[in-house]
Every structure is written in C-alpha cells, then in structure tokens.
Backbone as a ProteinNet text record, in pm:
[ID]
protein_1_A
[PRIMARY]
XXXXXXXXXXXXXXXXXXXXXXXXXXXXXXXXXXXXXXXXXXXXXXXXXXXXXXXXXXXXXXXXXXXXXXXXXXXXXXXXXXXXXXXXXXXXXXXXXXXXXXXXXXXXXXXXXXXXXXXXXXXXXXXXXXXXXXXXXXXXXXXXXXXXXXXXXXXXXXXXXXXXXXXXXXXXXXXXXXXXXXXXXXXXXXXXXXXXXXXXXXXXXXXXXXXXXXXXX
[TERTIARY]
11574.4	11671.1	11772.7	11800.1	11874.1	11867.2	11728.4	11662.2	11639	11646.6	11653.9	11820.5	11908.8	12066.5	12102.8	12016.7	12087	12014.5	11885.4	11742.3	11872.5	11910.6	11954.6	12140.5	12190.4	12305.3	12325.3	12456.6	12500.7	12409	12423.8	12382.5	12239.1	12161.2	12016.1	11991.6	12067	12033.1	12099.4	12199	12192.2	12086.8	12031.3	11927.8	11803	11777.1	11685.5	11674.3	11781.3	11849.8	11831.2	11847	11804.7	11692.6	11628.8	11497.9	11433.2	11476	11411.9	11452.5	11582.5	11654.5	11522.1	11499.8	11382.7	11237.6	11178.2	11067.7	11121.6	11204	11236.4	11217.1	11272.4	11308.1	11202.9	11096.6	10935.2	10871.4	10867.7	10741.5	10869.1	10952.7	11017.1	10953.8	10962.9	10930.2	10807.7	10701.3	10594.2	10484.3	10573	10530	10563.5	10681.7	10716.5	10594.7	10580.4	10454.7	10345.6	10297.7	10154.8	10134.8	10231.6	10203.6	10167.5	10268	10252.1	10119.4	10096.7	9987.8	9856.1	9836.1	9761.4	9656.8	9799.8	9758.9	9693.8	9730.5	9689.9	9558.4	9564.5	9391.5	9298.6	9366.1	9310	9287.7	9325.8	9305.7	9251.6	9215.4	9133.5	9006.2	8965.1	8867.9	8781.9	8844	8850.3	8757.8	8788.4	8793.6	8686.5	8623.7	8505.9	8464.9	8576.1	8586	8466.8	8405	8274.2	8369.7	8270	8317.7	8441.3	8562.3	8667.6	8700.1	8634.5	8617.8	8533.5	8418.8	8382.3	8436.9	8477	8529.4	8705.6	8732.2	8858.3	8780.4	8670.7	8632.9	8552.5	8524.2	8478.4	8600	8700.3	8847.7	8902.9	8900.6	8942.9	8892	8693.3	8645.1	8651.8	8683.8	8665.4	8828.6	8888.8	9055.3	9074.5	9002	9003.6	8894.3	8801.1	8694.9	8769.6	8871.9	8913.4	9060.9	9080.2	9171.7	9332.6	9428.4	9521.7	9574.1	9557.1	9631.6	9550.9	9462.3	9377.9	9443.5	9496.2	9539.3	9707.3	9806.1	9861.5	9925.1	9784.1	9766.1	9752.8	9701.4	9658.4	9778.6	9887	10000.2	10079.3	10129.4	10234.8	10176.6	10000.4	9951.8	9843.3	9829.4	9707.3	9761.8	9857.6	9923.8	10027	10053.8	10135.5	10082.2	9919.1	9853.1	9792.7	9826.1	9829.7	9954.8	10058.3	10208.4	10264.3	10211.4	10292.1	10364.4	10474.2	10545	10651.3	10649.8	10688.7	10775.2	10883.8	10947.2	10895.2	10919.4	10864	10841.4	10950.3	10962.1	10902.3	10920.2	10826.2	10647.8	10622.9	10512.9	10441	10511.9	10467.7	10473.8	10562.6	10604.1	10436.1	10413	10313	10156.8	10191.6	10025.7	10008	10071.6	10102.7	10089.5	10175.6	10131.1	10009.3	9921.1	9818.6	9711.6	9690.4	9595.6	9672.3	9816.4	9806.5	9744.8	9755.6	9730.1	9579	9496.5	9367.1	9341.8	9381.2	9382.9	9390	9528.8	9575.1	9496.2	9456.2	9330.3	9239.7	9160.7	9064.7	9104.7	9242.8	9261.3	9283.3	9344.1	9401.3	9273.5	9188	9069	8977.3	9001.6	8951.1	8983.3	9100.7	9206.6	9167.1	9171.4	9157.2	9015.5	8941.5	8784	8821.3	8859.3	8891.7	8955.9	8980.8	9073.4	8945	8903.6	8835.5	8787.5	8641.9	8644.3	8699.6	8710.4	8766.7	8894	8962.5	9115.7	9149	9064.7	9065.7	9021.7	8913.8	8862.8	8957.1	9004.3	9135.2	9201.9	9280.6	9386	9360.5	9219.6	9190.9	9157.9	9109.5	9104.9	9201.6	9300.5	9470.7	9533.4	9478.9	9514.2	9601.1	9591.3	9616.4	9547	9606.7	9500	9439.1	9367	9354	9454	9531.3	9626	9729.7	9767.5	9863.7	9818.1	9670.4	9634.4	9620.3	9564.2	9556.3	9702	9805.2	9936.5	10034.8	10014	10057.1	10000.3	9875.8	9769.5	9697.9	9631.9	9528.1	9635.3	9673.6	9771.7	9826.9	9947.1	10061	9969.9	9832	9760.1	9699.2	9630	9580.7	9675.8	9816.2	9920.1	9937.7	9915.6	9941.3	9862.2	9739.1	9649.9	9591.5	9675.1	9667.8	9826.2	9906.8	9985.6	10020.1	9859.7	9873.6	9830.5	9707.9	9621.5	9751.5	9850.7	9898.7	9982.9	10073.1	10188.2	10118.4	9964.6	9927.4	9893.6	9823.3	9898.7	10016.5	10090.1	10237.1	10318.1	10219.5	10253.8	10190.4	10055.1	10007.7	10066.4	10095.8	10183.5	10280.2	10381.9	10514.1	10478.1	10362.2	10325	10264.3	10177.9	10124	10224	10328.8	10453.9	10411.6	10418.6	10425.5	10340.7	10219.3	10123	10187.3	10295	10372.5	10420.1	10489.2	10517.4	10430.7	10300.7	10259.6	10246.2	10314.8	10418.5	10542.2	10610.6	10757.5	10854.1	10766.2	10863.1	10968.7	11086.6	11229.2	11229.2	11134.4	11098.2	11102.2	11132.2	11115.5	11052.9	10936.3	10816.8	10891.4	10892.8	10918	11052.7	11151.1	11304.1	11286.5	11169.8	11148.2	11102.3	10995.9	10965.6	11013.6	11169.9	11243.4	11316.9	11375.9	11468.8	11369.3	11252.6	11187.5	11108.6	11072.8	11050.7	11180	11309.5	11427.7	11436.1	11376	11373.2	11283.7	11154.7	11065.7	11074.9	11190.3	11193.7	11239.6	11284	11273.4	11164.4	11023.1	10932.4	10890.9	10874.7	10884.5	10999.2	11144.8	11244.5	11172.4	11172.1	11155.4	10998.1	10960.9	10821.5	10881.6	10964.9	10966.7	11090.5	11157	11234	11189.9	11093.7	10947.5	10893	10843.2	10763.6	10881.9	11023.7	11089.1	11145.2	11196.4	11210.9	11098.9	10932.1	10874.1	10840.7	10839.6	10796.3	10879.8	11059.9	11146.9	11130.1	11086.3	11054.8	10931.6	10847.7	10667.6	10728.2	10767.1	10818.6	10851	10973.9	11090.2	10966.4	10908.6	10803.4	10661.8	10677.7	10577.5	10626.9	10777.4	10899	10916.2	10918.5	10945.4	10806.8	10671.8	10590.6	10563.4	10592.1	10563.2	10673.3	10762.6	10918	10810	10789.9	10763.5	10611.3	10510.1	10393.1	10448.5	10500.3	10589.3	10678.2	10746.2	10795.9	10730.8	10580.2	10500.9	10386.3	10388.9	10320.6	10377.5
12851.1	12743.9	12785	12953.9	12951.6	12954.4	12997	12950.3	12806.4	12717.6	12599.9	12584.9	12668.6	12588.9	12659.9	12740.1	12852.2	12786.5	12725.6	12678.6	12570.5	12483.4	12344.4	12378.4	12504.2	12500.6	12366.3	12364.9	12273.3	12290.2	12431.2	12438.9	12398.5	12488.3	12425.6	12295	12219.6	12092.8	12021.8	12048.3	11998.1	12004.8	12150.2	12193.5	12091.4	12060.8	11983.9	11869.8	11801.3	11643.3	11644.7	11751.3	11754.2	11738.2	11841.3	11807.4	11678.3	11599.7	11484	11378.5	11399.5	11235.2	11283.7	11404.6	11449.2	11370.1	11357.1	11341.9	11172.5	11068.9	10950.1	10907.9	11008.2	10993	10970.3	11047.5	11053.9	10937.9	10953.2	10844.1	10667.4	10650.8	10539.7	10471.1	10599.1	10587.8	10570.4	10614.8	10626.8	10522.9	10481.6	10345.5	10209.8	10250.6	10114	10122.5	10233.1	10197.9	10174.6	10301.4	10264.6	10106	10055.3	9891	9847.9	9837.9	9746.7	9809.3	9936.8	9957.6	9911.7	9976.2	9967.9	9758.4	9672	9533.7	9507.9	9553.5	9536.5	9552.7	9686.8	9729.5	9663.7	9623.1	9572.8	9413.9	9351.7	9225.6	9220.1	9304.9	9387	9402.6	9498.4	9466.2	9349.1	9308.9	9153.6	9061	9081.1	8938.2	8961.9	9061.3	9107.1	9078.1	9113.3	9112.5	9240.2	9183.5	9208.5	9368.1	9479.5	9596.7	9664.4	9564	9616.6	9657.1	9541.1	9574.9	9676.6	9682.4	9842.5	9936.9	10016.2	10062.2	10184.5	10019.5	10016.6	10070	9992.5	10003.9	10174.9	10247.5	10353.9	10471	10446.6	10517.2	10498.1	10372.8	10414.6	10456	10475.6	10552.1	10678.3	10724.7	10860	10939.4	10826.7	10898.6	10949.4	10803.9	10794.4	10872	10967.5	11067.8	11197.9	11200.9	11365.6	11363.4	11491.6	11531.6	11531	11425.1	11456.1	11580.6	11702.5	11857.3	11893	11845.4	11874.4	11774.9	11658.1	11572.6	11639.7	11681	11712.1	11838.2	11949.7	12067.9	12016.8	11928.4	11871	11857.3	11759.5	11683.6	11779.2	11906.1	12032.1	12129.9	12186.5	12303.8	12310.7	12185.3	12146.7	12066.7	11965.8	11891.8	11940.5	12101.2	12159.7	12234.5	12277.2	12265.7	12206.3	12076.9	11972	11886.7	11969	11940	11864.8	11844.8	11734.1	11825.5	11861.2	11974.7	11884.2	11875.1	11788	11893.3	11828.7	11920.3	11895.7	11960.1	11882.5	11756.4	11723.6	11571.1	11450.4	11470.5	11369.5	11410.1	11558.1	11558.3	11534.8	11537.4	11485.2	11337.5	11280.5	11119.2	11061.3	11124	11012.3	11098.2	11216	11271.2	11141.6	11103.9	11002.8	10869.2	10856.1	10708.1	10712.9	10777.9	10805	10748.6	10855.8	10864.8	10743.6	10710.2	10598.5	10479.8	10466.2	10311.8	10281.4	10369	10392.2	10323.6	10383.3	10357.9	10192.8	10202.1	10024.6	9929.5	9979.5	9882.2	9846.4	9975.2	9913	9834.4	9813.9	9759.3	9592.3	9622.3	9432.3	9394.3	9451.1	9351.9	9350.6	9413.3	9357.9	9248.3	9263.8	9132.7	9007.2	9021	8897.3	8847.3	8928.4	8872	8787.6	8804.5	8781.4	8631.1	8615.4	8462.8	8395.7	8258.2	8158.5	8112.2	8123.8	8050.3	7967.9	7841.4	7698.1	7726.6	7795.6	7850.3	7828.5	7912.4	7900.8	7778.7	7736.2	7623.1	7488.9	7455.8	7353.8	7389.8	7508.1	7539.7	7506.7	7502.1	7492.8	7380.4	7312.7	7112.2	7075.4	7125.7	7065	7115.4	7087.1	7188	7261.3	7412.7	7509.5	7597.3	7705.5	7806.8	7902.7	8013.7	8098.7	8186.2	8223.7	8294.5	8274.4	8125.9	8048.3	8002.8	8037.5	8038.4	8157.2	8262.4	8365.9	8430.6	8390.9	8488.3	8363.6	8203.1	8138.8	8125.8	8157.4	8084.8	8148.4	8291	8375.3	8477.3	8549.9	8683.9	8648.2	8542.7	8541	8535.6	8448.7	8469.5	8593.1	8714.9	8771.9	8924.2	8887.2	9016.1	8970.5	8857.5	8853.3	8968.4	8933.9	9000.6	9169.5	9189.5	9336.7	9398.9	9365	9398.9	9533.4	9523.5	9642	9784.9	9719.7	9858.7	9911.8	9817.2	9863.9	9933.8	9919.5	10011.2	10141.8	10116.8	10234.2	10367.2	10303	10376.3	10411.1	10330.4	10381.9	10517.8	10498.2	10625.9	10746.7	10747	10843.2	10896.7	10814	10886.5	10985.6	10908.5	10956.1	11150.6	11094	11263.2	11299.7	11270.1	11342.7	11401.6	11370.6	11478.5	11627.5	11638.6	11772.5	11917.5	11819.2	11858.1	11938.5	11859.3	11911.6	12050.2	12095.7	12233.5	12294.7	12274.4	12380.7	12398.3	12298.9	12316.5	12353.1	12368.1	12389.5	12254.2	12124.7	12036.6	12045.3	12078.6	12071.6	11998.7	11932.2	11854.6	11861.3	11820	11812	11937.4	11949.8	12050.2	12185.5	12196.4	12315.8	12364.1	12288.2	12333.6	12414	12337.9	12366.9	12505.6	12578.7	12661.7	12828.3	12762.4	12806.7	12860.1	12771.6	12790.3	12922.9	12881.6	12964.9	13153.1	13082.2	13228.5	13376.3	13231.2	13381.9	13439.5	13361.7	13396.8	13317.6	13456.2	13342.1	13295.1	13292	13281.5	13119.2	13045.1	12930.6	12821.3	12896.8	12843.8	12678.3	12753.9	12617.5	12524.3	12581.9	12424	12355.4	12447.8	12381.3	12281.1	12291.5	12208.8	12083.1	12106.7	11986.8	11888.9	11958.5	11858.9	11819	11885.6	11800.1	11669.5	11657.5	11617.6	11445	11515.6	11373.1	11325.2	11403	11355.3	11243.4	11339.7	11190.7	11123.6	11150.1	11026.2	10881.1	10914.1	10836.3	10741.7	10833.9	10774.7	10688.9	10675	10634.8	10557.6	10565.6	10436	10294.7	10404.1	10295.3	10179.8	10219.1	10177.1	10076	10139.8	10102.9	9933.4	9961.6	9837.2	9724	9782.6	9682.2	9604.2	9634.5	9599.1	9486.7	9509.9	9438.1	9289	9319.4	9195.9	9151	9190.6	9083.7	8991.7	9110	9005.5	8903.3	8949.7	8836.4	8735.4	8733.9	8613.1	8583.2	8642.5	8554	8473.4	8524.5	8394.6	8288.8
8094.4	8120.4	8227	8252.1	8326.6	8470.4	8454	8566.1	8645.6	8563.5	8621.7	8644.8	8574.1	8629.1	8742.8	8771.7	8887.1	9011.1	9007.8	9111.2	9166.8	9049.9	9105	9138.4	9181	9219.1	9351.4	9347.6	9472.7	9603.7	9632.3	9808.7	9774	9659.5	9687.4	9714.7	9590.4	9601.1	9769.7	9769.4	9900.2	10034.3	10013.7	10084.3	10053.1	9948.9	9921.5	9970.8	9921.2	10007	10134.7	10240.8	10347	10412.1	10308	10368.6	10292.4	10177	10175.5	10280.9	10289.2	10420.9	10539.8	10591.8	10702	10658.1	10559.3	10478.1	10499	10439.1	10464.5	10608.8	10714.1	10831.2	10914.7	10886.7	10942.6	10860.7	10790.8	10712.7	10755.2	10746.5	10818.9	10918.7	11002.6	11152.9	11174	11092.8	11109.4	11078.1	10942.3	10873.9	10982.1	11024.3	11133.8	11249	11365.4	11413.4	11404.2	11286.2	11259.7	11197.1	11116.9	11099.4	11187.5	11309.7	11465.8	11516.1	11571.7	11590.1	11538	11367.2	11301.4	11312.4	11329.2	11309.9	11397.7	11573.7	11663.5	11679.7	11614.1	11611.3	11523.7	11424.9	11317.7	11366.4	11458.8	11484.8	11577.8	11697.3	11784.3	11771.3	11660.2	11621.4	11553	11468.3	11434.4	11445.2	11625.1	11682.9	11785.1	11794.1	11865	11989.3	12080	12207.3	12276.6	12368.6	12414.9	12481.3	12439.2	12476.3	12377.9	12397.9	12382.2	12262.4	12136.6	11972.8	11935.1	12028.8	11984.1	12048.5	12172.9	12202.6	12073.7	12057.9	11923.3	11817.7	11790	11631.8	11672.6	11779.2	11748.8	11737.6	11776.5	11831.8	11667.5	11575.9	11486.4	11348.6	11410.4	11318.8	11346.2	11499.9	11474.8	11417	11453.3	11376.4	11233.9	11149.1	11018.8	10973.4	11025	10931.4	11046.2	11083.9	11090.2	11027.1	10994.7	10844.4	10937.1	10846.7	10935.5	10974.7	10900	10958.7	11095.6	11105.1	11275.5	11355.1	11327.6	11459.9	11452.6	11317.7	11341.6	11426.4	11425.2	11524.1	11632.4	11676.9	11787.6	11867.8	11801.2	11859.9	11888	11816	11833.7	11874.3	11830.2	11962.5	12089.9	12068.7	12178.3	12284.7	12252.7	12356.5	12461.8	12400.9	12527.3	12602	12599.4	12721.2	12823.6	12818.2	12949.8	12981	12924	12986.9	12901.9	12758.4	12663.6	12566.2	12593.3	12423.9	12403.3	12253.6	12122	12054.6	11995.1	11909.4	11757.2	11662.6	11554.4	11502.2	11509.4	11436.2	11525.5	11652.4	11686	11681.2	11727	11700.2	11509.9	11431.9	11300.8	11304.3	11356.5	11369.4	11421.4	11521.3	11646.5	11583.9	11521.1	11446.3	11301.5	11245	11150.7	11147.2	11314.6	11345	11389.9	11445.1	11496	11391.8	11286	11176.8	11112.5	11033.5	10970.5	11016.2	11128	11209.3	11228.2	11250.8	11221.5	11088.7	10962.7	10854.7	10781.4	10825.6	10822.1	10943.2	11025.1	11122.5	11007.1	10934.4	10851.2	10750.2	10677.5	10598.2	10643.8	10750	10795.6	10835.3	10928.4	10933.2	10795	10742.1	10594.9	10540.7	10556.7	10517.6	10574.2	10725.5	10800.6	10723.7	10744.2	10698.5	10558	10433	10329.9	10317.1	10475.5	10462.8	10513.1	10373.5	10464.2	10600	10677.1	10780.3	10841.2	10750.5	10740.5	10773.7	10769.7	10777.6	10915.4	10995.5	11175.4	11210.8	11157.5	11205.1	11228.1	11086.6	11058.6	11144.3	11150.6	11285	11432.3	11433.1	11563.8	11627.6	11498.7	11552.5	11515.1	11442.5	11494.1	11654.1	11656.1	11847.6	11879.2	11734	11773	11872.2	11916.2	12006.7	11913.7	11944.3	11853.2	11838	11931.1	11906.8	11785.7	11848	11784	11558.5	11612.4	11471.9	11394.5	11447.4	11442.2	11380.4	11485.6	11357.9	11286.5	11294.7	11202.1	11104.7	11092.5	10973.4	10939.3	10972.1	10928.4	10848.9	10982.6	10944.6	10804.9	10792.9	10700.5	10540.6	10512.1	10423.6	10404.7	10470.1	10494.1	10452.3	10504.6	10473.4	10278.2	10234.1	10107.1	10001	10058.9	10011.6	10045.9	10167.1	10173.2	10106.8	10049.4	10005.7	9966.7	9792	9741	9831.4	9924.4	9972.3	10099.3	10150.2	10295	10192.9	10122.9	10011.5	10019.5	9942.8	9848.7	9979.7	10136.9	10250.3	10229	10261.4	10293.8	10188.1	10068.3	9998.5	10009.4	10040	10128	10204.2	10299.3	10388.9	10363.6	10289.2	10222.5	10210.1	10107.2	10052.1	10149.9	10254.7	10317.9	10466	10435.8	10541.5	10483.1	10309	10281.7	10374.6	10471.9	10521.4	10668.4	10677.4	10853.9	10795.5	10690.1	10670.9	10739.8	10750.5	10850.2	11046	11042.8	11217.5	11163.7	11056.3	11025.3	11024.5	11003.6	11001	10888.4	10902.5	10782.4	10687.6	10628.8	10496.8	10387.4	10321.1	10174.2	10137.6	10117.5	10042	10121.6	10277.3	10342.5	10319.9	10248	10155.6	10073.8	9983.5	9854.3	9858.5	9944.5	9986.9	10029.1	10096.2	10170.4	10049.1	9938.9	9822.1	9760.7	9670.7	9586.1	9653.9	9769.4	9860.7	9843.1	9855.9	9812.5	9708.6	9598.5	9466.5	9374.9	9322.2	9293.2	9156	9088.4	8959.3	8971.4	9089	9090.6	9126.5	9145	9170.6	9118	8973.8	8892.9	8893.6	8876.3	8899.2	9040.5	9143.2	9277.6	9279.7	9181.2	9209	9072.5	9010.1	8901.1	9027.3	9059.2	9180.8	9247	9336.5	9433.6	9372.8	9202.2	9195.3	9179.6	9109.1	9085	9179.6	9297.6	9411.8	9527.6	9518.2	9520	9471	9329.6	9213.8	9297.4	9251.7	9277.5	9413.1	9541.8	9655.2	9682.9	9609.6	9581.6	9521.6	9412.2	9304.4	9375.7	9440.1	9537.9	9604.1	9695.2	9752.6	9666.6	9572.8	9442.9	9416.6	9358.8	9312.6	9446.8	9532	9640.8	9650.3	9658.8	9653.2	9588.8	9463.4	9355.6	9388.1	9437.6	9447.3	9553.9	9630.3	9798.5	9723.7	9688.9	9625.8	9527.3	9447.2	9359.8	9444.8	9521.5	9627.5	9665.6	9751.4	9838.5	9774.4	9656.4	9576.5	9473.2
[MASK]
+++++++++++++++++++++++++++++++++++++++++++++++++++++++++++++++++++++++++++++++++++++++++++++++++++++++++++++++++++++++++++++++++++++++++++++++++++++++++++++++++++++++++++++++++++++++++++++++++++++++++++++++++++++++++

C-alpha cells in the first residue's frame, strides 16, 4: 500500500497528467485529419473514378495491412533522409493520420454502400448533382450508421499513441515508464494509473458516442 501512496505523490502525478494532455493532444489532432482525409478517400473510392479509385483503393490497402510502428519509423527515421526531419509530435501526429485515414476510408465507403441505391437516384431526379447529393443525402445517412465502427477507431487510436514511446513521444505510457524505471517498486501503481487514465479517456469517447447516435436518431 505504501507503495502505491509514494508511486502517486504530487510530482508523479503531475508527471503523468503531462504526459496524458500529450496523448489527448496527438490523438485530437489526428482524429481531426484522418476523419477529413479518411472521408475523402473513402468517397474516392466509392465512386469509382476510372484509374483514380483504384489507384486510392490500392494506396489504402497497402497502408491498412502494414503495422502502424513501421509507418511510424518511417515518418521520424526514414523521412530525414530525403530532407523531411519531424520533431516528435508531429511525426506521431501525420504517422496516425496516415494509417488512421486509410482505416476510416474502409469504413465510410462501407457506409456509403449501406445507404440505398434509390437514395442517389431520388436525389438526382430532383435535380440535384451528384455532388450536391452525395454530401446532402448519402453522407449525413451513411455517418449515422458508421457511428459505432468510426468511435471504436478513434479509440484505437487513443491507445495506439502508447506505440510512439518508441520515437520518445512524451506520452502518457512513456511517463509512466520514466516514473517506474526510477523505482521499480512502482511498476504496478504506474500500470493501474495507465489503465484508469485510459479507461476514463475511451469511455469519454465511448459516452459521447452513444449521446450523438442517440440525437441522430
């Protein structure tokens, strides 16, 4: 027991807090592009533009069958031999948006498919365009129903920062690390704080989920 009151003194915990606001800070950021990205691609492929949908659809199969810790090596030790060097946090940010958006491509054109033919069609002998149908009338049905799978990403993600500790991103897990390495008799507090620290953050994400599907139906 005293081991856990000594693990969770002030500075640790503050140390900790730090590196979770870092862990929020990336997956934020990351979640905001790879969405925008991810839809683009995902409606991209879609829509099976001669060349260009395969082209996409092979770019985001080959993203989504390699392991994000190789694209994340990629972004912080491979990209500063043709003149691109990243400091951490963005190179974890854009290895993330990278592989998430891949990810969420396959999910939204899943989605799109899932919405009725008749859906475009009606839109389109009301003399909409496709465009104009495409994000008034496909998309907004289509995001209803990817709800749970785009979240259950977005928590992936969350946990899968723990993975940048190995560029040294200042995160969450790499605190935790940092704390118990000085002393390993806090090993265990430092992994029961890991686990409620992202429970709480997954949750968060979990709860919001559930409110927006519940409003949008």
């Amino acid at each position: 027991m005293q081991n856990f009151i000594n693990a969770y003194s002030a500075v640790n915990l503050s140390y900790l807090l730090r590196g979770l606001w870092v862990t929020v800070e990336v997956s934020v950021v990351s979640i905001f592009f790879s969405f925008i990205i991810g839809t683009l691609l995902g409606v991209a492929r879609y829509v099976k533009i001669k060349y260009f949908s395969a082209i996409v659809g092979f770019i985001i199969d080959l993203i989504r069958n390699l392991p994000l810790l190789l694209i994340l090596f990629f972004t912080y030790f491979a990209l500063p031999n043709i003149g691109i060097r990243l400091s951490v946090i963005p190179a974890s940010i854009i290895a993330m948006t990278v592989f998430e958006s891949a990810m969420l491509a396959e999910i939204i054109r899943s989605g799109i498919g899932a919405v009725p033919v008749g859906q475009m069609e009606a839109a389109r002998s009301n003399g909409m365009t496709y465009t104009q149908a495409m994000t008034q009338i496909i998309l907004p049905q289509a995001f209803k129903k990817m709800i749970p799978p785009i979240v259950s990403q977005f928590i992936s993600l969350v946990k899968d920062t723990s993975l940048a500790t190995i560029i040294l991103l200042p995160e969450l897990t790499q605190h935790a690390q940092i704390i118990y390495g000085q002393n390993v008799n806090y090993t265990i507090p430092m992994f029961v704080a890991l686990a409620l620290l992202y429970f709480v953050v997954n949750y968060a994400l979990s709860v919001a989920s559930h409110v927006i599907d519940h409003k949008l139906n």
